[in-house]
PDB file of C-alpha atoms and ligand atoms in Angstrom:
ATOM      1  CA  MET R   1     -18.576  -0.280  11.903  1.00 65.00           C
ATOM      2  CA  SER R   2     -16.570   2.356  10.079  1.00 78.00           C
ATOM      3  CA  HIS R   3     -16.179   2.583   6.309  1.00 91.00           C
ATOM      4  CA  LEU R   4     -13.266   0.501   5.077  1.00 98.00           C
ATOM      5  CA  ARG R   5     -11.335   2.484   2.480  1.00 98.00           C
ATOM      6  CA  LEU R   6      -9.959   1.004  -0.699  1.00 98.00           C
ATOM      7  CA  GLY R   7      -6.653   2.228  -2.077  1.00 99.00           C
ATOM      8  CA  VAL R   8      -6.213   0.999  -5.634  1.00 99.00           C
ATOM      9  CA  ASN R   9      -2.585   0.420  -6.576  1.00 98.00           C
ATOM     10  CA  VAL R  10      -2.188   1.151 -10.297  1.00 98.00           C
ATOM     11  CA  ASP R  11       1.500   0.114 -10.612  1.00 98.00           C
ATOM     12  CA  HIS R  12       0.750  -2.830 -12.864  1.00 98.00           C
ATOM     13  CA  VAL R  13      -1.005  -0.709 -15.440  1.00 98.00           C
ATOM     14  CA  ALA R  14       2.408   0.933 -15.788  1.00 98.00           C
ATOM     15  CA  THR R  15       4.086  -2.500 -15.764  1.00 98.00           C
ATOM     16  CA  LEU R  16       2.162  -3.366 -18.911  1.00 98.00           C
ATOM     17  CA  ARG R  17       3.099  -0.071 -20.535  1.00 98.00           C
ATOM     18  CA  GLN R  18       6.780  -0.449 -19.654  1.00 98.00           C
ATOM     19  CA  ALA R  19       6.855  -3.989 -21.060  1.00 97.00           C
ATOM     20  CA  ARG R  20       6.748  -2.303 -24.472  1.00 97.00           C
ATOM     21  CA  ARG R  21       8.201   1.076 -23.464  1.00 96.00           C
ATOM     22  CA  ALA R  22       4.953   2.378 -24.957  1.00 96.00           C
ATOM     23  CA  ALA R  23       2.717   5.326 -24.094  1.00 96.00           C
ATOM     24  CA  PHE R  24      -0.197   3.136 -22.962  1.00 98.00           C
ATOM     25  CA  PRO R  25      -1.945   1.812 -20.950  1.00 98.00           C
ATOM     26  CA  ASP R  26      -1.801   4.939 -18.819  1.00 98.00           C
ATOM     27  CA  PRO R  27      -1.845   4.589 -15.007  1.00 98.00           C
ATOM     28  CA  VAL R  28      -3.159   8.146 -14.759  1.00 98.00           C
ATOM     29  CA  LEU R  29      -6.266   7.216 -16.725  1.00 98.00           C
ATOM     30  CA  ALA R  30      -6.550   4.040 -14.631  1.00 98.00           C
ATOM     31  CA  ALA R  31      -6.499   6.141 -11.467  1.00 99.00           C
ATOM     32  CA  ALA R  32      -9.341   8.344 -12.720  1.00 98.00           C
ATOM     33  CA  LEU R  33     -11.450   5.306 -13.629  1.00 98.00           C
ATOM     34  CA  ALA R  34     -10.741   3.665 -10.269  1.00 99.00           C
ATOM     35  CA  GLU R  35     -11.933   6.828  -8.549  1.00 98.00           C
ATOM     36  CA  LEU R  36     -15.098   6.908 -10.658  1.00 98.00           C
ATOM     37  CA  ALA R  37     -15.768   3.322  -9.579  1.00 98.00           C
ATOM     38  CA  GLY R  38     -15.498   4.320  -5.909  1.00 98.00           C
ATOM     39  CA  ALA R  39     -11.835   3.955  -4.892  1.00 98.00           C
ATOM     40  CA  ASP R  40     -10.995   6.086  -1.852  1.00 98.00           C
ATOM     41  CA  GLN R  41      -7.311   6.406  -2.638  1.00 98.00           C
ATOM     42  CA  ILE R  42      -4.780   5.858  -5.402  1.00 99.00           C
ATOM     43  CA  THR R  43      -1.535   4.156  -4.444  1.00 98.00           C
ATOM     44  CA  VAL R  44       1.666   4.003  -6.476  1.00 98.00           C
ATOM     45  CA  HIS R  45       5.151   2.737  -5.755  1.00 97.00           C
ATOM     46  CA  LEU R  46       7.883   4.801  -7.394  1.00 97.00           C
ATOM     47  CA  ARG R  47      10.704   2.287  -7.287  1.00 95.00           C
ATOM     48  CA  GLU R  48      14.382   3.212  -7.428  1.00 92.00           C
ATOM     49  CA  ASP R  49      14.726   1.281 -10.698  1.00 93.00           C
ATOM     50  CA  ARG R  50      11.567   2.940 -12.134  1.00 96.00           C
ATOM     51  CA  ARG R  51      10.403  -0.428 -13.425  1.00 95.00           C
ATOM     52  CA  HIS R  52       6.749   0.618 -13.594  1.00 97.00           C
ATOM     53  CA  ILE R  53       5.634   4.032 -12.319  1.00 98.00           C
ATOM     54  CA  GLN R  54       7.712   6.915 -13.725  1.00 98.00           C
ATOM     55  CA  ASP R  55       8.362  10.352 -12.217  1.00 98.00           C
ATOM     56  CA  ARG R  56       6.062  11.906 -14.791  1.00 98.00           C
ATOM     57  CA  ASP R  57       3.197   9.594 -13.742  1.00 98.00           C
ATOM     58  CA  LEU R  58       3.569  10.791 -10.184  1.00 98.00           C
ATOM     59  CA  GLN R  59       3.483  14.456 -11.227  1.00 98.00           C
ATOM     60  CA  LEU R  60       0.387  13.917 -13.334  1.00 98.00           C
ATOM     61  CA  LEU R  61      -1.322  11.883 -10.616  1.00 98.00           C
ATOM     62  CA  ARG R  62      -0.755  14.691  -8.136  1.00 98.00           C
ATOM     63  CA  GLN R  63      -2.537  17.048 -10.520  1.00 98.00           C
ATOM     64  CA  THR R  64      -5.435  14.715 -11.287  1.00 98.00           C
ATOM     65  CA  VAL R  65      -6.191  12.492  -8.285  1.00 98.00           C
ATOM     66  CA  ARG R  66      -9.302  13.760  -6.543  1.00 98.00           C
ATOM     67  CA  THR R  67      -9.326  11.383  -3.588  1.00 98.00           C
ATOM     68  CA  ARG R  68      -6.009  10.764  -1.835  1.00 98.00           C
ATOM     69  CA  LEU R  69      -2.631   9.972  -3.305  1.00 98.00           C
ATOM     70  CA  ASN R  70      -0.501   7.486  -1.369  1.00 98.00           C
ATOM     71  CA  LEU R  71       3.131   7.139  -2.438  1.00 98.00           C
ATOM     72  CA  GLU R  72       4.926   3.926  -1.532  1.00 98.00           C
ATOM     73  CA  MET R  73       8.634   4.664  -1.285  1.00 97.00           C
ATOM     74  CA  ALA R  74      11.945   3.379   0.006  1.00 96.00           C
ATOM     75  CA  ALA R  75      13.183   5.031   3.196  1.00 96.00           C
ATOM     76  CA  THR R  76      15.953   7.038   1.503  1.00 95.00           C
ATOM     77  CA  SER R  77      16.775  10.743   1.334  1.00 95.00           C
ATOM     78  CA  GLU R  78      16.483  10.658  -2.477  1.00 96.00           C
ATOM     79  CA  MET R  79      12.885   9.494  -2.150  1.00 97.00           C
ATOM     80  CA  VAL R  80      12.135  12.101   0.507  1.00 98.00           C
ATOM     81  CA  GLN R  81      13.115  14.755  -2.059  1.00 97.00           C
ATOM     82  CA  VAL R  82      10.788  13.124  -4.589  1.00 97.00           C
ATOM     83  CA  ALA R  83       7.975  13.157  -2.010  1.00 98.00           C
ATOM     84  CA  PHE R  84       8.579  16.844  -1.224  1.00 98.00           C
ATOM     85  CA  THR R  85       8.155  17.680  -4.896  1.00 97.00           C
ATOM     86  CA  ALA R  86       5.202  15.367  -5.516  1.00 97.00           C
ATOM     87  CA  LYS R  87       3.370  16.211  -2.267  1.00 98.00           C
ATOM     88  CA  PRO R  88       1.316  13.014  -1.872  1.00 98.00           C
ATOM     89  CA  ASP R  89      -1.274  12.980   0.926  1.00 98.00           C
ATOM     90  CA  SER R  90       0.570  10.078   2.503  1.00 98.00           C
ATOM     91  CA  ALA R  91       3.798   8.173   2.084  1.00 98.00           C
ATOM     92  CA  THR R  92       4.120   4.477   2.877  1.00 98.00           C
ATOM     93  CA  LEU R  93       7.688   3.464   3.676  1.00 97.00           C
ATOM     94  CA  VAL R  94       8.523   0.070   2.212  1.00 96.00           C
ATOM     95  CA  PRO R  95      11.722  -1.965   2.030  1.00 94.00           C
ATOM     96  CA  GLU R  96      13.156  -2.178  -1.451  1.00 86.00           C
ATOM     97  CA  ARG R  97      15.581  -4.651  -2.955  1.00 75.00           C
ATOM     98  CA  ARG R  98      16.398  -4.406  -6.623  1.00 59.00           C
ATOM     99  CA  GLN R  99      16.180  -8.121  -7.399  1.00 64.00           C
ATOM    100  CA  GLU R 100      12.784  -8.738  -5.844  1.00 70.00           C
ATOM    101  CA  LEU R 101       9.674  -9.252  -7.977  1.00 72.00           C
ATOM    102  CA  THR R 102       7.564  -7.304  -5.517  1.00 68.00           C
ATOM    103  CA  THR R 103       7.937  -6.036  -1.951  1.00 65.00           C
ATOM    104  CA  GLU R 104       8.786  -9.250  -0.145  1.00 72.00           C
ATOM    105  CA  GLY R 105       8.831  -8.520   3.565  1.00 87.00           C
ATOM    106  CA  GLY R 106       7.882  -5.653   5.834  1.00 95.00           C
ATOM    107  CA  LEU R 107      10.144  -2.754   6.717  1.00 95.00           C
ATOM    108  CA  ASP R 108      12.483  -3.464   9.628  1.00 95.00           C
ATOM    109  CA  ALA R 109      11.464  -0.581  11.871  1.00 95.00           C
ATOM    110  CA  VAL R 110      13.272  -2.158  14.825  1.00 95.00           C
ATOM    111  CA  ASN R 111      16.790  -2.197  13.358  1.00 94.00           C
ATOM    112  CA  GLY R 112      16.264   0.769  11.067  1.00 94.00           C
ATOM    113  CA  LYS R 113      14.745   3.033  13.683  1.00 94.00           C
ATOM    114  CA  GLU R 114      17.296   5.871  13.585  1.00 96.00           C
ATOM    115  CA  THR R 115      17.061   6.354   9.826  1.00 96.00           C
ATOM    116  CA  ILE R 116      13.323   5.788   9.716  1.00 97.00           C
ATOM    117  CA  LYS R 117      12.682   8.257  12.510  1.00 98.00           C
ATOM    118  CA  LYS R 118      14.552  10.989  10.604  1.00 97.00           C
ATOM    119  CA  ILE R 119      12.643  10.237   7.436  1.00 98.00           C
ATOM    120  CA  VAL R 120       9.298  10.232   9.245  1.00 98.00           C
ATOM    121  CA  ARG R 121      10.161  13.614  10.769  1.00 98.00           C
ATOM    122  CA  SER R 122      11.132  15.119   7.398  1.00 98.00           C
ATOM    123  CA  LEU R 123       7.960  13.864   5.756  1.00 98.00           C
ATOM    124  CA  HIS R 124       5.824  15.227   8.587  1.00 98.00           C
ATOM    125  CA  GLU R 125       7.537  18.603   8.153  1.00 97.00           C
ATOM    126  CA  GLY R 126       6.372  18.439   4.545  1.00 97.00           C
ATOM    127  CA  GLU R 127       2.822  17.762   5.844  1.00 97.00           C
ATOM    128  CA  ILE R 128       2.831  14.227   4.477  1.00 98.00           C
ATOM    129  CA  GLU R 129       1.255  11.514   6.633  1.00 98.00           C
ATOM    130  CA  VAL R 130       3.528   8.520   7.116  1.00 98.00           C
ATOM    131  CA  SER R 131       2.553   4.879   7.119  1.00 98.00           C
ATOM    132  CA  LEU R 132       5.061   2.075   7.718  1.00 98.00           C
ATOM    133  CA  PHE R 133       4.598  -1.200   5.844  1.00 97.00           C
ATOM    134  CA  VAL R 134       5.464  -3.799   8.495  1.00 97.00           C
ATOM    135  CA  ASP R 135       4.955  -7.474   9.194  1.00 97.00           C
ATOM    136  CA  PRO R 136       2.177  -8.188  11.722  1.00 98.00           C
ATOM    137  CA  ASP R 137       4.717  -8.432  14.502  1.00 97.00           C
ATOM    138  CA  LEU R 138       4.346  -6.711  17.861  1.00 97.00           C
ATOM    139  CA  GLU R 139       7.965  -5.566  17.975  1.00 97.00           C
ATOM    140  CA  GLN R 140       7.547  -3.874  14.599  1.00 98.00           C
ATOM    141  CA  ILE R 141       4.301  -2.216  15.700  1.00 98.00           C
ATOM    142  CA  ARG R 142       5.952  -0.836  18.825  1.00 98.00           C
ATOM    143  CA  ALA R 143       8.882   0.398  16.744  1.00 98.00           C
ATOM    144  CA  ALA R 144       6.492   2.116  14.324  1.00 98.00           C
ATOM    145  CA  HIS R 145       4.954   3.935  17.274  1.00 98.00           C
ATOM    146  CA  ARG R 146       8.380   4.933  18.591  1.00 98.00           C
ATOM    147  CA  VAL R 147       9.416   6.510  15.287  1.00 98.00           C
ATOM    148  CA  ASP R 148       6.178   8.572  15.300  1.00 98.00           C
ATOM    149  CA  ALA R 149       4.486   6.988  12.276  1.00 98.00           C
ATOM    150  CA  THR R 150       0.834   7.951  11.800  1.00 98.00           C
ATOM    151  CA  GLN R 151      -0.174   4.555  10.518  1.00 98.00           C
ATOM    152  CA  VAL R 152       1.025   1.009   9.987  1.00 98.00           C
ATOM    153  CA  GLU R 153       0.136  -1.010   6.911  1.00 98.00           C
ATOM    154  CA  LEU R 154       0.155  -4.663   7.932  1.00 98.00           C
ATOM    155  CA  HIS R 155       1.810  -6.977   5.417  1.00 97.00           C
ATOM    156  CA  THR R 156      -0.798  -9.594   4.493  1.00 98.00           C
ATOM    157  CA  GLY R 157       1.560 -11.608   2.245  1.00 97.00           C
ATOM    158  CA  ARG R 158       2.033 -14.547   4.598  1.00 97.00           C
ATOM    159  CA  TYR R 159      -1.704 -14.801   5.224  1.00 98.00           C
ATOM    160  CA  CYS R 160      -2.356 -14.742   1.460  1.00 98.00           C
ATOM    161  CA  ASP R 161       0.342 -17.335   0.730  1.00 97.00           C
ATOM    162  CA  ALA R 162      -0.725 -19.788   3.462  1.00 97.00           C
ATOM    163  CA  HIS R 163      -0.976 -23.330   2.132  1.00 96.00           C
ATOM    164  CA  THR R 164      -3.243 -24.910   4.725  1.00 97.00           C
ATOM    165  CA  PRO R 165      -6.343 -23.713   6.617  1.00 97.00           C
ATOM    166  CA  ALA R 166      -4.406 -24.003   9.890  1.00 98.00           C
ATOM    167  CA  GLU R 167      -1.588 -21.824   8.581  1.00 98.00           C
ATOM    168  CA  ARG R 168      -4.098 -19.332   7.233  1.00 98.00           C
ATOM    169  CA  ASP R 169      -5.906 -19.127  10.580  1.00 98.00           C
ATOM    170  CA  SER R 170      -2.683 -18.577  12.424  1.00 98.00           C
ATOM    171  CA  GLU R 171      -1.586 -15.830  10.006  1.00 98.00           C
ATOM    172  CA  LEU R 172      -5.018 -14.221  10.331  1.00 98.00           C
ATOM    173  CA  ARG R 173      -4.678 -14.296  14.107  1.00 98.00           C
ATOM    174  CA  ARG R 174      -1.315 -12.502  13.812  1.00 98.00           C
ATOM    175  CA  LEU R 175      -3.029  -9.801  11.733  1.00 98.00           C
ATOM    176  CA  VAL R 176      -5.824  -9.436  14.313  1.00 98.00           C
ATOM    177  CA  ASP R 177      -3.353  -9.171  17.215  1.00 98.00           C
ATOM    178  CA  ALA R 178      -1.148  -6.700  15.357  1.00 98.00           C
ATOM    179  CA  ALA R 179      -4.139  -4.546  14.366  1.00 98.00           C
ATOM    180  CA  LYS R 180      -5.385  -4.402  17.940  1.00 98.00           C
ATOM    181  CA  ALA R 181      -1.934  -3.594  19.324  1.00 98.00           C
ATOM    182  CA  ALA R 182      -1.443  -0.828  16.755  1.00 98.00           C
ATOM    183  CA  GLN R 183      -4.788   0.755  17.520  1.00 98.00           C
ATOM    184  CA  ARG R 184      -4.091   0.639  21.260  1.00 98.00           C
ATOM    185  CA  LEU R 185      -0.906   2.624  20.595  1.00 98.00           C
ATOM    186  CA  GLY R 186      -2.903   5.231  18.666  1.00 98.00           C
ATOM    187  CA  LEU R 187      -1.711   4.162  15.234  1.00 98.00           C
ATOM    188  CA  LYS R 188      -4.114   4.035  12.297  1.00 98.00           C
ATOM    189  CA  VAL R 189      -4.181   0.611  10.673  1.00 98.00           C
ATOM    190  CA  ALA R 190      -4.122  -0.388   7.003  1.00 98.00           C
ATOM    191  CA  ALA R 191      -3.311  -3.727   5.365  1.00 98.00           C
ATOM    192  CA  GLY R 192      -2.204  -4.981   1.994  1.00 98.00           C
ATOM    193  CA  HIS R 193      -0.149  -7.190  -0.291  1.00 97.00           C
ATOM    194  CA  GLY R 194      -1.477 -10.239  -2.072  1.00 97.00           C
ATOM    195  CA  LEU R 195      -5.123  -9.539  -1.246  1.00 98.00           C
ATOM    196  CA  SER R 196      -7.589 -10.927  -3.789  1.00 98.00           C
ATOM    197  CA  TYR R 197     -11.289 -11.447  -4.356  1.00 98.00           C
ATOM    198  CA  GLU R 198     -10.916 -14.891  -2.771  1.00 98.00           C
ATOM    199  CA  ASN R 199      -9.017 -14.019   0.406  1.00 98.00           C
ATOM    200  CA  VAL R 200     -10.051 -10.449   1.299  1.00 98.00           C
ATOM    201  CA  GLN R 201     -13.143 -11.060   3.422  1.00 98.00           C
ATOM    202  CA  PRO R 202     -11.544 -12.390   6.641  1.00 98.00           C
ATOM    203  CA  VAL R 203      -9.290  -9.306   6.590  1.00 98.00           C
ATOM    204  CA  VAL R 204     -12.318  -7.039   6.073  1.00 98.00           C
ATOM    205  CA  SER R 205     -13.774  -8.399   9.307  1.00 97.00           C
ATOM    206  CA  ILE R 206     -10.811  -7.077  11.339  1.00 98.00           C
ATOM    207  CA  GLU R 207     -12.497  -3.971  12.742  1.00 97.00           C
ATOM    208  CA  GLU R 208      -9.322  -2.036  13.521  1.00 98.00           C
ATOM    209  CA  ILE R 209      -8.281  -2.033   9.858  1.00 98.00           C
ATOM    210  CA  ARG R 210      -9.537   1.078   8.095  1.00 98.00           C
ATOM    211  CA  GLU R 211      -7.827   0.837   4.713  1.00 98.00           C
ATOM    212  CA  LEU R 212      -6.754  -1.835   2.232  1.00 98.00           C
ATOM    213  CA  ASN R 213      -4.284  -1.241  -0.605  1.00 98.00           C
ATOM    214  CA  ILE R 214      -4.825  -3.669  -3.456  1.00 98.00           C
ATOM    215  CA  GLY R 215      -3.143  -3.763  -6.846  1.00 98.00           C
ATOM    216  CA  HIS R 216      -2.368  -7.005  -8.634  1.00 98.00           C
ATOM    217  CA  ALA R 217      -5.740  -8.731  -8.192  1.00 98.00           C
ATOM    218  CA  ILE R 218      -7.728  -5.682  -9.324  1.00 98.00           C
ATOM    219  CA  VAL R 219      -5.562  -4.900 -12.358  1.00 98.00           C
ATOM    220  CA  ALA R 220      -5.522  -8.594 -13.343  1.00 98.00           C
ATOM    221  CA  ARG R 221      -9.324  -8.804 -13.210  1.00 98.00           C
ATOM    222  CA  ALA R 222      -9.580  -5.511 -15.086  1.00 98.00           C
ATOM    223  CA  VAL R 223      -7.901  -7.114 -18.112  1.00 98.00           C
ATOM    224  CA  PHE R 224     -10.992  -9.292 -18.497  1.00 98.00           C
ATOM    225  CA  VAL R 225     -13.905  -7.281 -17.100  1.00 98.00           C
ATOM    226  CA  GLY R 226     -12.683  -3.683 -17.198  1.00 98.00           C
ATOM    227  CA  LEU R 227     -11.267  -1.599 -14.371  1.00 98.00           C
ATOM    228  CA  GLU R 228     -14.519  -0.073 -13.226  1.00 98.00           C
ATOM    229  CA  ARG R 229     -16.160  -3.462 -12.735  1.00 98.00           C
ATOM    230  CA  ALA R 230     -13.015  -4.871 -11.081  1.00 98.00           C
ATOM    231  CA  VAL R 231     -12.973  -2.014  -8.542  1.00 98.00           C
ATOM    232  CA  ARG R 232     -16.716  -2.280  -7.880  1.00 98.00           C
ATOM    233  CA  ASP R 233     -16.460  -6.052  -7.358  1.00 98.00           C
ATOM    234  CA  MET R 234     -13.782  -5.490  -4.722  1.00 98.00           C
ATOM    235  CA  ILE R 235     -15.758  -2.728  -2.993  1.00 98.00           C
ATOM    236  CA  GLU R 236     -18.730  -5.093  -2.843  1.00 98.00           C
ATOM    237  CA  LEU R 237     -16.619  -7.631  -0.911  1.00 98.00           C
ATOM    238  CA  MET R 238     -15.355  -4.909   1.427  1.00 98.00           C
ATOM    239  CA  ARG R 239     -18.753  -3.887   2.808  1.00 95.00           C
ATOM    240  CA  ARG R 240     -18.905  -4.639   6.524  1.00 83.00           C
TER     241      ARG R 240
HETATM  242  N1  LIG K 301       0.767  -2.409  -0.054  1.00 89.81           N
HETATM  243  C1  LIG K 301       2.112  -2.303  -0.200  1.00 89.81           C
HETATM  244  C2  LIG K 301       2.881  -1.580   0.856  1.00 89.81           C
HETATM  245  C3  LIG K 301       2.757  -2.814  -1.338  1.00 89.81           C
HETATM  246  O1  LIG K 301       4.092  -2.695  -1.466  1.00 89.81           O
HETATM  247  C4  LIG K 301       1.982  -3.432  -2.337  1.00 89.81           C
HETATM  248  C5  LIG K 301       2.645  -3.935  -3.583  1.00 89.81           C
HETATM  249  O2  LIG K 301       3.132  -2.848  -4.310  1.00 89.81           O
HETATM  250  C6  LIG K 301       0.590  -3.511  -2.146  1.00 89.81           C
HETATM  251  C7  LIG K 301       0.015  -3.017  -0.988  1.00 89.81           C
HETATM  252  C8  LIG K 301      -0.311  -4.128  -3.168  1.00 89.81           C
HETATM  253  O3  LIG K 301      -0.030  -5.487  -3.293  1.00 89.81           O
HETATM  254  P1  LIG K 301      -0.767  -6.317  -4.419  1.00 89.81           P
HETATM  255  O4  LIG K 301      -0.320  -5.784  -5.742  1.00 89.81           O
HETATM  256  O5  LIG K 301      -0.297  -7.713  -4.153  1.00 89.81           O
HETATM  257  O6  LIG K 301      -2.244  -6.141  -4.201  1.00 89.81           O
END
């Protein structure tokens, strides 16, 4: 079975910094430590309201990240300009609403297909791979294929939030079906949102998934055990 890549999302290191409008902790330093611990990718979400990651962080990360830099961004022309300047290896298009605490649902690639297609094309012209963050829904997967995305990142939020074993199994089944459908269409498959040390392993066993993006659980554990150990603990659970 192929190597499952870990993208470490360092947004919440910046959340802590911004809580005091201070100069630390520094997400750029966090990214370097995550890489030393074995992360395959660094992921950041530059939000329109700049609540955690700042433009300067992105510039510095582009200069220092040695693995791959994945920029999560809203599907807007303003963010395309940011991506052109920052030149991440990949961009993950996510829906963005100002009031939300975190990204709540997947992108609607079905209804937003005209806009998304244009944005995907622009990003490809800038030699940036494009992933669409979508719910594990076959219509969304087909739409992602139609707008020429390279990859889909399956939203694991509903699986992670399931209250009963039956609900969890059914959400896991949706992820399996979506991953298989995406791969059949030639899309690469990633997954993320809400994954933790407790719930990651069933997702690891979905063969079609080649990358996980994990933030909150790793940064939260890092507060107690250090970032390097937190990243290594997750990598340990991701061996297949
Ligand atoms: N993937 C995407 C597309 C996201 O928007 C987020 C949250 O920023 C994550 C992964 C990471 O989610 P979490 O912080 O819950 O691990």
